[in-house]
Coordinates of C-alpha atoms in Angstrom, one line a residue:
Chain U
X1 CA 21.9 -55.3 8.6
X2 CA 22.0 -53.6 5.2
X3 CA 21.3 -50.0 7.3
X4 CA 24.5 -51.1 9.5
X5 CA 26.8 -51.9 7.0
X6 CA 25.6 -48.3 5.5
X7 CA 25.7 -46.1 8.8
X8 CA 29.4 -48.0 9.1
X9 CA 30.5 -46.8 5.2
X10 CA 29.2 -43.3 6.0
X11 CA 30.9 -42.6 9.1
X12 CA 33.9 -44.4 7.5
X13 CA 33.5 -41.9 5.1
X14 CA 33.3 -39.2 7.3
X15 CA 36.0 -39.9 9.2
X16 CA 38.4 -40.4 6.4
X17 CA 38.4 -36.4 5.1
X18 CA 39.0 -35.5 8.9
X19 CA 42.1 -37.5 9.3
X20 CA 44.4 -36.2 6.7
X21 CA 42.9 -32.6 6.6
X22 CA 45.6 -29.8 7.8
X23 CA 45.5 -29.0 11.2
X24 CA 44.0 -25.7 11.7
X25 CA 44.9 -23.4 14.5
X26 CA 42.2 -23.6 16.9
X27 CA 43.9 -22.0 20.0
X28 CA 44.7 -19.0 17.7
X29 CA 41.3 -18.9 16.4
X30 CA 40.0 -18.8 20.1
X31 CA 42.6 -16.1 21.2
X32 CA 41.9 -14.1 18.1
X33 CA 38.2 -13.9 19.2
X34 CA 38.7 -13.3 22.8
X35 CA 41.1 -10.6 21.7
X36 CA 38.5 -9.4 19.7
X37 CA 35.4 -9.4 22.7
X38 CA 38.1 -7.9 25.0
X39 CA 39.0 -5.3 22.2
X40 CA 35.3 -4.3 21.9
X41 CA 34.6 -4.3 25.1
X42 CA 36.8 -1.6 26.1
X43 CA 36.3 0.6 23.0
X44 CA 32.6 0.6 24.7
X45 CA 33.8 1.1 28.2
X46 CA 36.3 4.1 27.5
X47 CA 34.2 6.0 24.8
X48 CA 30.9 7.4 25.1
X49 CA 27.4 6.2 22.7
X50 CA 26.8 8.7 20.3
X51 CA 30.7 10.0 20.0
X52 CA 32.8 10.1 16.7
X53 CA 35.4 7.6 18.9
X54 CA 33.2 5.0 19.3
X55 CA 31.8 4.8 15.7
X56 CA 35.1 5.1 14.5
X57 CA 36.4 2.6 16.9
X58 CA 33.4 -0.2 16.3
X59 CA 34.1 0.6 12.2
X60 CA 37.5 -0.7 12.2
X61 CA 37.5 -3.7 14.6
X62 CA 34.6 -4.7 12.3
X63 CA 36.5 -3.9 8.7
X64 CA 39.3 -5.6 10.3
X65 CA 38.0 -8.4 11.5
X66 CA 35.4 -9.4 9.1
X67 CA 36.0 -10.8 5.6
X68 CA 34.0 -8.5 4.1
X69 CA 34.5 -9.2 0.7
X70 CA 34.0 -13.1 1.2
X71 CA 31.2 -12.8 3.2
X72 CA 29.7 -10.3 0.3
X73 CA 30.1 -12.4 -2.5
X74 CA 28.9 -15.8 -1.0
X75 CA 25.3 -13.5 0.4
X76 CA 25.3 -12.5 -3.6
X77 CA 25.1 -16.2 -4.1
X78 CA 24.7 -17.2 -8.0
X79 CA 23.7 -13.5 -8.4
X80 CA 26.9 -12.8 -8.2
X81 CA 27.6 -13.8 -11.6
X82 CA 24.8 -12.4 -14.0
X83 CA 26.2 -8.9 -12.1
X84 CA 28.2 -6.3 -14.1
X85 CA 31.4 -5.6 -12.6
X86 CA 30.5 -2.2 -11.6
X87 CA 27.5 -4.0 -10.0
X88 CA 29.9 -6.7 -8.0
X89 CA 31.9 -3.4 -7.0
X90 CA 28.7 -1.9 -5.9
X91 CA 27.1 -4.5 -4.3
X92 CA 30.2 -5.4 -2.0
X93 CA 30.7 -1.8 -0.9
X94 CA 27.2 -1.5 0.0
X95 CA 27.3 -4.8 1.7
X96 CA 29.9 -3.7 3.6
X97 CA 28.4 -0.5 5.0
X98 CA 24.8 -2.4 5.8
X99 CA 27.0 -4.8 7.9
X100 CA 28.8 -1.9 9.5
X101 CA 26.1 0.0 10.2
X102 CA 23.7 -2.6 11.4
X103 CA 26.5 -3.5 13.9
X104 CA 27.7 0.1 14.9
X105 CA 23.8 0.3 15.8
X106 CA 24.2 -2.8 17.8
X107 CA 27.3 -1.9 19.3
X108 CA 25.4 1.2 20.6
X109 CA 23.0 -0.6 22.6
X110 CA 25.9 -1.9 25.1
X111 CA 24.6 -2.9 28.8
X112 CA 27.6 -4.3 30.3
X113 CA 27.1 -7.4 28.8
X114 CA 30.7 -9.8 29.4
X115 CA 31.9 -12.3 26.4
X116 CA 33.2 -15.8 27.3
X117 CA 34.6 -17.9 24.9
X118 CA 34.1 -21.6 25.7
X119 CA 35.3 -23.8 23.5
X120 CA 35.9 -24.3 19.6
X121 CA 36.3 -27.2 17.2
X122 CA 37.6 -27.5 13.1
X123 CA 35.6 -26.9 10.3
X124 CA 37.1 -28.3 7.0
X125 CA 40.7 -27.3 6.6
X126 CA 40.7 -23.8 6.9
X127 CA 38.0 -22.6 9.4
X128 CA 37.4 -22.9 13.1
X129 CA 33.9 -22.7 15.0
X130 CA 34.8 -20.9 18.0
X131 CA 31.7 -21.0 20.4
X132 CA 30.9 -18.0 22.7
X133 CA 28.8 -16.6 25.3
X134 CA 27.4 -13.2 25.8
X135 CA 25.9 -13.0 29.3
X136 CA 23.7 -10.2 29.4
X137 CA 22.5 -8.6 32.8
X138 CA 19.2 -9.0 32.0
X139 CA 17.9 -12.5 30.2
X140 CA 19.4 -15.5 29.7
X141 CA 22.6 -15.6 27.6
X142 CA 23.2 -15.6 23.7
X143 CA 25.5 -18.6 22.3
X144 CA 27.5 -17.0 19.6
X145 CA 29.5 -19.2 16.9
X146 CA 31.9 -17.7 14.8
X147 CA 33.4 -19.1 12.0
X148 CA 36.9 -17.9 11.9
X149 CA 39.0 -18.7 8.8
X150 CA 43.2 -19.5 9.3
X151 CA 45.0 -17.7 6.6
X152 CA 48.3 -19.0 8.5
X153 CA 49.3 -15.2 8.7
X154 CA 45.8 -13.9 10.1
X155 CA 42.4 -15.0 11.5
X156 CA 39.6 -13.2 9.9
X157 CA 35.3 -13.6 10.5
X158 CA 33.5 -15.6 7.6
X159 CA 30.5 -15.9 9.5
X160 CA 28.7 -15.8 12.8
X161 CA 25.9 -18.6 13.9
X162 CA 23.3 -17.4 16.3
X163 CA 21.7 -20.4 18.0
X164 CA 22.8 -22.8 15.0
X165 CA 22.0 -20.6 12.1
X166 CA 24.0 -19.5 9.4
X167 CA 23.7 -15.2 9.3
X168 CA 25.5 -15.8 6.2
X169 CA 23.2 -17.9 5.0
X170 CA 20.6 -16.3 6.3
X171 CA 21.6 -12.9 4.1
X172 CA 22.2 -15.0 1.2
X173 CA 18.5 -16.1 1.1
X174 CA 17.3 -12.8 1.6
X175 CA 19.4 -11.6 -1.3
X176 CA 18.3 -14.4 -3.6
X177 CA 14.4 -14.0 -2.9
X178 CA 14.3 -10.2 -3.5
X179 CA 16.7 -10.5 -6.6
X180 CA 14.2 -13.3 -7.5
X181 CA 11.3 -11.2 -6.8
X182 CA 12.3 -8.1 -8.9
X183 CA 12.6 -10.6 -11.8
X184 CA 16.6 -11.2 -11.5
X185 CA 17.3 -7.6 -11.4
X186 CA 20.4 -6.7 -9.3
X187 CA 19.9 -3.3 -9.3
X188 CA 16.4 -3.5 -7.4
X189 CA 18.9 -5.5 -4.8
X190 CA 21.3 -2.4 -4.6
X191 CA 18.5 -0.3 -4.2
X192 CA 16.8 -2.0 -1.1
X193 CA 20.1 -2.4 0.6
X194 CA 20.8 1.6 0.0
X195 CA 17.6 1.9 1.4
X196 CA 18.4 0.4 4.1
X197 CA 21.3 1.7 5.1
X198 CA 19.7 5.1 5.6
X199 CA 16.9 3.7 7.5
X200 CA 19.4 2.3 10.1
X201 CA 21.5 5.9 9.8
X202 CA 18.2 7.8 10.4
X203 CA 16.9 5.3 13.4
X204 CA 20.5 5.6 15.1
Chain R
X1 CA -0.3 -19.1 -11.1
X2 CA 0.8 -15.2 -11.1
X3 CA 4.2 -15.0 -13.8
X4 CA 6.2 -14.2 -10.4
X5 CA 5.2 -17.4 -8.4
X6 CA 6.1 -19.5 -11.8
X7 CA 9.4 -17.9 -12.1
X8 CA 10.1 -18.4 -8.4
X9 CA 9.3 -22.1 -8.6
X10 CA 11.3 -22.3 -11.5
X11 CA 14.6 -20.3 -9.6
X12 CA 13.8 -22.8 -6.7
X13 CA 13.5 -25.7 -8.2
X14 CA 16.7 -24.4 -9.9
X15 CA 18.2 -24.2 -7.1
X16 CA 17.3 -27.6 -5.6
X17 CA 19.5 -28.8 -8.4
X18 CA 22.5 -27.3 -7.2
X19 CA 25.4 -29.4 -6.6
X20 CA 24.2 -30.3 -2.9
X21 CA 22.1 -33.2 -1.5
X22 CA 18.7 -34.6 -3.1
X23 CA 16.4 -32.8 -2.3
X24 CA 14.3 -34.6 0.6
X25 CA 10.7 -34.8 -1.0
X26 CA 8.6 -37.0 1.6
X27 CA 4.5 -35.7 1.8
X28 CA 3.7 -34.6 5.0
X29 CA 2.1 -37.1 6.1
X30 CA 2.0 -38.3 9.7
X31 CA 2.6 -42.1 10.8
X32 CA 0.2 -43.3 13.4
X33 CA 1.4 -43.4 17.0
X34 CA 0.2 -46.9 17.6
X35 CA 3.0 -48.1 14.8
X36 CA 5.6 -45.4 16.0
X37 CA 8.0 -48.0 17.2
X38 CA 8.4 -50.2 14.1
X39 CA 8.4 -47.0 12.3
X40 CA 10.6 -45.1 14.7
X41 CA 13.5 -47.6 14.1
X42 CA 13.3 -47.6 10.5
X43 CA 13.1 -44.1 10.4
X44 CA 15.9 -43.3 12.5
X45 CA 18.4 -45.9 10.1
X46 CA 17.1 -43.5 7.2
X47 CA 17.4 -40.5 8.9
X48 CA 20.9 -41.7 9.8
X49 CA 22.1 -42.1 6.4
X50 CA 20.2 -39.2 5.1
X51 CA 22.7 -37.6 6.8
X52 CA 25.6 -39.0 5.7
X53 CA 24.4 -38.1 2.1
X54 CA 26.3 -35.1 2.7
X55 CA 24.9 -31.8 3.9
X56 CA 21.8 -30.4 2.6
X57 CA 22.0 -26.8 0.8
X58 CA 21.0 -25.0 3.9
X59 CA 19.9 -22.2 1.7
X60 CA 17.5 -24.8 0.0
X61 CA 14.6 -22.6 -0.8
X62 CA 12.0 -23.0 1.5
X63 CA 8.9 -25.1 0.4
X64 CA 6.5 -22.2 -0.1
X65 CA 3.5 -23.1 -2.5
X66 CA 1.0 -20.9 -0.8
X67 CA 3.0 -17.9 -0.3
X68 CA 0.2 -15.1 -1.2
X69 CA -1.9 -16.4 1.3
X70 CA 0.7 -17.3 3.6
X71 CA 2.1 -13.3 3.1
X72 CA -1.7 -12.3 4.1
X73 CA -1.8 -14.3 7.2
X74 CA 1.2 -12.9 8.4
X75 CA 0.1 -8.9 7.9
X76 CA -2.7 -9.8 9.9
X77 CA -0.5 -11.2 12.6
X78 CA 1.5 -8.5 12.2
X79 CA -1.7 -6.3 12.7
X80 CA -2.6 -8.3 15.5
X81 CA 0.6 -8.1 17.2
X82 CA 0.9 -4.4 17.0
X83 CA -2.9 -3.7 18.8
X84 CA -2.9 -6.4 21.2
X85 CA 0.2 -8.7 21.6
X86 CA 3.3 -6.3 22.0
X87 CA 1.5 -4.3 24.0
X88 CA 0.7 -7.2 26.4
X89 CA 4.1 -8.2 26.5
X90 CA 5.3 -4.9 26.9
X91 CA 3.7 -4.6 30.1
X92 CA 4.4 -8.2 31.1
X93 CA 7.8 -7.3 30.5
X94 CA 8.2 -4.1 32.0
X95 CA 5.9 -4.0 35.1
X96 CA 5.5 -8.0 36.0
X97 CA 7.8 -8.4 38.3
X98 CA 10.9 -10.1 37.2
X99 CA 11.1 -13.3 39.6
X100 CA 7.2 -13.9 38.5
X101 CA 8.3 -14.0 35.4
X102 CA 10.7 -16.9 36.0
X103 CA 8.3 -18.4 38.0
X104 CA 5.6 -18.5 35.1
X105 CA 8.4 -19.5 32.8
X106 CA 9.3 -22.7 34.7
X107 CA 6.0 -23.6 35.4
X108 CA 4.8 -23.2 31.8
X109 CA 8.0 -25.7 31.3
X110 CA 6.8 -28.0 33.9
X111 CA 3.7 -28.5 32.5
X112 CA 4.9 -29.6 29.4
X113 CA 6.7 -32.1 31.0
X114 CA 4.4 -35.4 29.8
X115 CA 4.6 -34.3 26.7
X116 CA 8.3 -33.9 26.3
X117 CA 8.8 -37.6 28.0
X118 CA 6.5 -38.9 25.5
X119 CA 8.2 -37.4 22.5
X120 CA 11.8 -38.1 23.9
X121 CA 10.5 -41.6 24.1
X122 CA 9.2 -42.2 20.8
X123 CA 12.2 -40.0 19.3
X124 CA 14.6 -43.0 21.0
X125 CA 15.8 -40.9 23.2
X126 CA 16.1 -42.5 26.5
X127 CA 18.6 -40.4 28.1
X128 CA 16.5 -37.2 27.4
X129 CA 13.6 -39.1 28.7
X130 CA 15.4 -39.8 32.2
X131 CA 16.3 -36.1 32.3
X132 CA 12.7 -34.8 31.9
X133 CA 11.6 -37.7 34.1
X134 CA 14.1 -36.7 36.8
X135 CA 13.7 -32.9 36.5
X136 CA 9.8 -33.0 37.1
X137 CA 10.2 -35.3 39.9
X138 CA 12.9 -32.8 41.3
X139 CA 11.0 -29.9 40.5
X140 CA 7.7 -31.5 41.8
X141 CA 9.3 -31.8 44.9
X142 CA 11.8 -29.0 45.5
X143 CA 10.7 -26.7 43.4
X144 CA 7.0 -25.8 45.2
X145 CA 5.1 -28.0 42.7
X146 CA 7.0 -26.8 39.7
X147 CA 7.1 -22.9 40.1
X148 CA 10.9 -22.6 40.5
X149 CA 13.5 -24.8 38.1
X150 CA 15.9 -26.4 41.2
X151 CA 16.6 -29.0 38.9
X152 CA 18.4 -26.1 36.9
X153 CA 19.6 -23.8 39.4
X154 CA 21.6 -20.9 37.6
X155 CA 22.5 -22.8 34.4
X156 CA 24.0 -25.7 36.4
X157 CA 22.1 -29.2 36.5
X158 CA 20.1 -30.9 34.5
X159 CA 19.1 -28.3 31.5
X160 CA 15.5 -27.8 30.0
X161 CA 15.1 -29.5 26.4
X162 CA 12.4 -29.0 25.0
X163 CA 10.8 -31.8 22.2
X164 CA 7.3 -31.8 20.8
X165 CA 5.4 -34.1 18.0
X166 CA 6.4 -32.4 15.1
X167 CA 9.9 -32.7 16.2
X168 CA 9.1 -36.4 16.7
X169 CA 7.6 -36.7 13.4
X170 CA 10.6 -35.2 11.7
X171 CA 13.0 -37.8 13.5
X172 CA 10.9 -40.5 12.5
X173 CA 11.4 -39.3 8.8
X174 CA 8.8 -37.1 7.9
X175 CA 9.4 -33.9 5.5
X176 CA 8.0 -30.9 6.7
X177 CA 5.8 -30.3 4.1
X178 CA 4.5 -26.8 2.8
X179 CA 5.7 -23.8 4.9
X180 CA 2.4 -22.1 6.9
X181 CA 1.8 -19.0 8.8
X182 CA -0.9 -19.7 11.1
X183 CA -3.2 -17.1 12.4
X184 CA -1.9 -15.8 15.5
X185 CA 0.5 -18.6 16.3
X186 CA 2.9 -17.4 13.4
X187 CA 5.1 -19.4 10.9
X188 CA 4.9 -23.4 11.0
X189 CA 4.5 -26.3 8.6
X190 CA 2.2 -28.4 7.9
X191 CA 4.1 -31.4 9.2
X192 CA 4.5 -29.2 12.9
X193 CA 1.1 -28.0 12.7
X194 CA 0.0 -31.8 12.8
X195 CA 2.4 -32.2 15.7
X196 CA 0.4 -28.8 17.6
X197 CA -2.6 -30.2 16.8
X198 CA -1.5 -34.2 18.0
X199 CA -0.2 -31.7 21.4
X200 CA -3.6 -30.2 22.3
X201 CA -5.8 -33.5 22.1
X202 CA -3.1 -35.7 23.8
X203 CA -1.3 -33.1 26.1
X204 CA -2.3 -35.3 29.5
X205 CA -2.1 -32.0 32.0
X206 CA -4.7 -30.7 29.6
X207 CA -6.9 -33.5 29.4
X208 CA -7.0 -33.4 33.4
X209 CA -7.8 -29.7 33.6
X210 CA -11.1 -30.4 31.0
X211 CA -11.9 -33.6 33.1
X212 CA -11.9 -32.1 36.3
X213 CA -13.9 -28.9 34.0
X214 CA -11.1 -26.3 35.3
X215 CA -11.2 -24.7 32.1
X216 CA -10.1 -21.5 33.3
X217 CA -6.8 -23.2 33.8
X218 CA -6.5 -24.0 30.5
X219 CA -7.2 -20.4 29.3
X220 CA -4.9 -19.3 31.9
X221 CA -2.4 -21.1 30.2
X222 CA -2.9 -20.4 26.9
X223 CA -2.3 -16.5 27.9
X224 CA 0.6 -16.7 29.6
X225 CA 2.5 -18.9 27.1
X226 CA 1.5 -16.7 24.5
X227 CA 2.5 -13.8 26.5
X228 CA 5.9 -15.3 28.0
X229 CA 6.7 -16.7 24.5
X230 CA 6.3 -12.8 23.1
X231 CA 7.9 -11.3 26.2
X232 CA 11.2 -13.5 25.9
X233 CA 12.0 -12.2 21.9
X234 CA 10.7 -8.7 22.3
X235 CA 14.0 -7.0 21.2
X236 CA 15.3 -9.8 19.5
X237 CA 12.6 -9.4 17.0
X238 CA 13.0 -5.8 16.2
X239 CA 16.6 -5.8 16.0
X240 CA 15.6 -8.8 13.3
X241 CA 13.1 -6.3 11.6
X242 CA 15.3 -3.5 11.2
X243 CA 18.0 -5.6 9.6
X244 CA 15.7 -7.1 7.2
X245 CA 14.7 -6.5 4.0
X246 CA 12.1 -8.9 3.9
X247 CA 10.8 -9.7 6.8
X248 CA 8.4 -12.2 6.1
X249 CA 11.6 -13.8 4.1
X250 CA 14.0 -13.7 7.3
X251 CA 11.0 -15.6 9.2
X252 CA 10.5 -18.2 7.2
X253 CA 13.9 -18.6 6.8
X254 CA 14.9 -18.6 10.0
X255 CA 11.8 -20.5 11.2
X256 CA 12.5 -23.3 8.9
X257 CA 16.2 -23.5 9.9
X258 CA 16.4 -23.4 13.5
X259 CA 13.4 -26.0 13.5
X260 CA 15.8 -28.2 11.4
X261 CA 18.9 -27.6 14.4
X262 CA 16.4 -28.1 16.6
X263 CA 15.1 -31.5 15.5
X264 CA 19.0 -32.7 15.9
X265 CA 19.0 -31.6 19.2
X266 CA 21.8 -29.5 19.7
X267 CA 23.6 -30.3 17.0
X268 CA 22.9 -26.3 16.0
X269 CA 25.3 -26.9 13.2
X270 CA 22.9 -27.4 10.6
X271 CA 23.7 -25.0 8.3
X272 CA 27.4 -24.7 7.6
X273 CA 28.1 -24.5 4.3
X274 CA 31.4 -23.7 2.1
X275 CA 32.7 -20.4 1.8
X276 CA 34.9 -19.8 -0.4
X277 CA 37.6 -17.2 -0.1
X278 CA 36.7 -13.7 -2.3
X279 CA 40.0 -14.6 -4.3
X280 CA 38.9 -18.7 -5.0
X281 CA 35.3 -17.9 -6.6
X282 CA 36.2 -17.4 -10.4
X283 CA 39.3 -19.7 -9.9
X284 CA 35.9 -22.8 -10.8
X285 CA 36.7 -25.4 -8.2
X286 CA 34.6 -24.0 -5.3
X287 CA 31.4 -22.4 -6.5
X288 CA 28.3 -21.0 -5.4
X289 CA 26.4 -23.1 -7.7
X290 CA 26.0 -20.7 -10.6
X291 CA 24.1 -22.0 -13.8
X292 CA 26.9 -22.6 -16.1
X293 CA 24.1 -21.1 -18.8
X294 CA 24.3 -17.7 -16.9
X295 CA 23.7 -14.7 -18.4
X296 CA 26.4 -12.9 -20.5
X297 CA 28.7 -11.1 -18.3
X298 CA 27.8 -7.9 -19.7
X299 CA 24.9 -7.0 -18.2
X300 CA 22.5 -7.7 -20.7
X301 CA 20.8 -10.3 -18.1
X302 CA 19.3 -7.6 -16.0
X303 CA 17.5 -6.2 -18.8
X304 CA 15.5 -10.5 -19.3
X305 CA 13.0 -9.6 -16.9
X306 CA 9.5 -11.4 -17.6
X307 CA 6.7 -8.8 -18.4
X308 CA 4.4 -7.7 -15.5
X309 CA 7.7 -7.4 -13.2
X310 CA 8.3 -4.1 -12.8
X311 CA 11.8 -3.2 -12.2
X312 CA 12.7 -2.0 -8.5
X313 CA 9.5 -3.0 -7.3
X314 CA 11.4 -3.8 -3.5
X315 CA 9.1 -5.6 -1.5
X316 CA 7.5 -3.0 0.5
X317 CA 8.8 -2.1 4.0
X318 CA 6.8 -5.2 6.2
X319 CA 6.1 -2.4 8.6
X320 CA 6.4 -2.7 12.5
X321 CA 5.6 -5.2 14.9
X322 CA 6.2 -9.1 14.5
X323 CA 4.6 -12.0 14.1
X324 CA 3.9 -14.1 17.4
X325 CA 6.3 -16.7 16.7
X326 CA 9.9 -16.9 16.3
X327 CA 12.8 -18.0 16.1
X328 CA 14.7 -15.1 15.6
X329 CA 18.2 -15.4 15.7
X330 CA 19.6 -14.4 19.5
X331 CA 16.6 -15.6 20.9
X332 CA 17.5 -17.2 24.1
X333 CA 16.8 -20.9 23.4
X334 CA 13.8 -22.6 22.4
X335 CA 12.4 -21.9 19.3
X336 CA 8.7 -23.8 19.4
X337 CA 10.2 -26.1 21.9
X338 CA 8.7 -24.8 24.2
X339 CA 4.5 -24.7 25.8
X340 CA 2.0 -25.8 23.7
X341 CA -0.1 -23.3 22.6
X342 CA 2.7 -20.5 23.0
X343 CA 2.3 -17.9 20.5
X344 CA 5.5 -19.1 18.4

């Protein structure tokens, strides 16, 4: 009975946050990311792997359409504060160009894959989880979460889930353990992820 | 003890204190199946408000005591992957004919249809034990004796869902214990590696095939779940690799993670955490869960590194090839859930 009366509070609980939390604009969100898949799609269509369009093209819809410096300075985690400035400015421009890259390179690997967007609910005040679907000619297809954010004048990409997890996350961990590894030392950080960015350049 | 293993207990454990949940801190140890359902009750009511205690820092540290060796285990699957598995699965991939390859798939899944009924049973969940129930009876039927899915035609019916014993265990309450890379079979805990081993003495298809002394069946098997489970993540996993700094990092990670969205079946959520906007972060309501202690502000914090660190010493480059088993992110479903000895 005791577990009842809990299970009751908690979902009380939860429910009370949801009901007076600002609606956020979940058709926008959706349309903003179909926008996006259709946008991408034809950049790929009309331009040819390998040409200056295309990178150019891939480079803006994702400095557009990604929070970059959001999405930076959660990965950095608590890092972010034992970090000079000049390492924060560092960091987030190197950030940036490792997600860029990393992308451009997936970008280049286009099969005629088709994006569907299904469906999308809230997420806390601000952000929506708009669920998608790649359908790929060969394999099954990939479910694709993003997490868009409602700034009331735009929609911009805070994170992307790939079946359930966290990327964001996922790079935050990664951050912490090699910061942790190199004994707290942001610079070894910087270093791996320049590193890194030149293996992808060289491999592309 | 090495100085680097104390320090990193000491960040993790610092971070366990971070402004999210308790910590769940449960030994691994496994309930026996004879009291599951007394247990499997008051397990669920705990998981259920576990939950509601507010989400878990997904970014938790993983529970890694026996990283070196676990770090060892994994270059040797790594090793092993590159001269032997790959390979295999290259070929599987690229000269086994496409519709065998479906076939092998949903007969692998049919097989481990027992097993999923018992564990969607002793999870509680009736509904998902009335879908497996139904689809091998379907399957049995229509589907030649379970070579072809016609429960599931082209996405539309009654979808595979795949449950094992550790899963069970975890619904039932228990913590997953120290993170493991097993030999060959890749990253695990020890509360799923109880649930593997609970799956090869109970697994009743398996138990038939020894009885009736058919063991090349059961070696049959074995090979083509290992192989199928490599097949299916083949470019996943090196588009995963060549992202990664550490790739023994993003496994665990990841492994650890999607077995946690996995054990609420569906509810792939698990990790959504708060984000702050770029502009909120020094503004001190939302935080990141810096230590308020933090290091000046000048820099001088980079230079406190412990003797016997040397700066800039990046983990080296975890080379080519990938352990048997994961969940890598874009991986078409099933992490683990699926056969029972598959390589994952």
């Amino acid at each position: 009975m005791r577990s009842f009366l809990a299970v009751t509070l908690c979902l009380a609980l939860f429910a009370l946050p949801a009901g007076t939390a600002r609606a956020v604009d979940e058709p926008g969100a959706q349309n903003f990311i179909r926008d996006l898949g259709d946008r991408a799609i034809s950049l790929l269509e009309e331009s040819t792997a390998g040409t200056a369009d295309r990178a150019t093209g891939v480079r803006d819809i994702l400095r557009t359409s990604f929070d970059m410096p959001t999405i930076g300075r959660f990965t950095l985690g608590r890092h972010w504060r034992s970090a000079t400035p000049g390492q924060q400015e560092e960091f987030l421009s190197l950030f940036e160009e490792m997600v860029v890259e990393t992308y451009s390179r997936r970008f280049t690997e286009y099969n005629n894959e088709t994006f569907v967007v299904d469906g999308s609910r809230p997420e806390g005040e601000r952000d929506v989880m708009v669920r998608s679907r790649i359908v790929r000619n060969d394999g099954p297809a990939v479910e694709v979460v993003w997490r868009v954010r409602d700034r009331d004048d735009s929609f911009q990409i805070i994170d992307v889930m790939v079946e359930g997890v966290s990327m964001a996350v996922t790079q935050r961990n990664e951050f912490s353990s090699i910061v942790q590894r190199n004994g707290g030392n942001i610079d070894a950080l910087l270093d791996a992820i320049r590193q890194q960015i030149s293996t992808i350049r060289s491999g592309a | 003890m090495t100085d680097s293993t104390r320090l990193e207990s000491a960040v993790e454990s610092a971070d366990a204190s971070q402004p999210a949940a308790p910590r769940r801190q449960v030994a691994g140890r496994p309930i026996p199946v004879r009291r599951a359902g007394r247990w499997a009750g008051v397990a669920l009511c705990a998981v259920a408000i576990a939950g509601c205690a507010g989400p878990r820092e997904a970014d938790e540290a993983v529970y890694d005591p026996f990283e070196d060796v676990n770090r060892a285990v994994f270059a040797g699957n790594e090793f092993i992957d590159d001269i032997l598995l790959r390979p295999v699965a290259e070929v599987y991939q690229d000269y086994f004919p496409e519709a065998l390859q479906d076939r092998v798939r949903d007969m692998l899944r049919h097989l481990r249809s027992p097993l999923i009924f018992a564990n969607e049973i002793l999870q509680g969940d009736f509904e998902g034990a009335g879908n497996v129930a139904s689809r091998f009876f379907i399957n049995s039927v229509a589907g030649v004796g379970g070579f072809v899915d016609v429960a599931n035609h082209n996405g539309q019916g009654i979808p595979f869902e795949g449950e094992d014993f550790g899963q069970t265990l975890a619904v039932w309450g228990v913590d997953s214990g120290p993170y493991l890379v097993l030999p060959i079979l890749g990253p695990s805990n020890v509360r799923d590696t109880v649930g593997r081993v609970v799956e090869l003495l109970a697994d009743p298809i398996g138990i038939i095939a020894t009885a009736y002394e058919v063991d090349a069946f059961n070696y049959g098997r074995l090979g083509f779940s290992i192989v199928d489970a490599r097949a299916r993540v083949l470019d996943q996993l090196d588009a995963l690799e060549e992202q990664s700094l550490d790739f023994y990092v993003t496994i665990r990670n990841l492994y650890t993670r999607m077995r946690e969205a996995e054990i609420q079946d569906g509810e792939l959520e698990a990790d959504i955490v708060d984000i702050p906007d770029f502009d909120d972060f020094d503004e001190g309501g939302a935080d990141d869960g810096a230590p308020q202690d933090g290091a000046p502000q000048d820099g001088a914090s980079v230079t406190e590194r412990p003797a016997g660190l040397p700066a800039g010493s990046v983990p080296s480059d975890p080379g080519a090839g990938a352990v048997s088993a994961l969940p890598a992110p874009s991986l078409t479903i099933e992490p683990y859930s699926g056969e029972p000895y598959s390589g994952r």
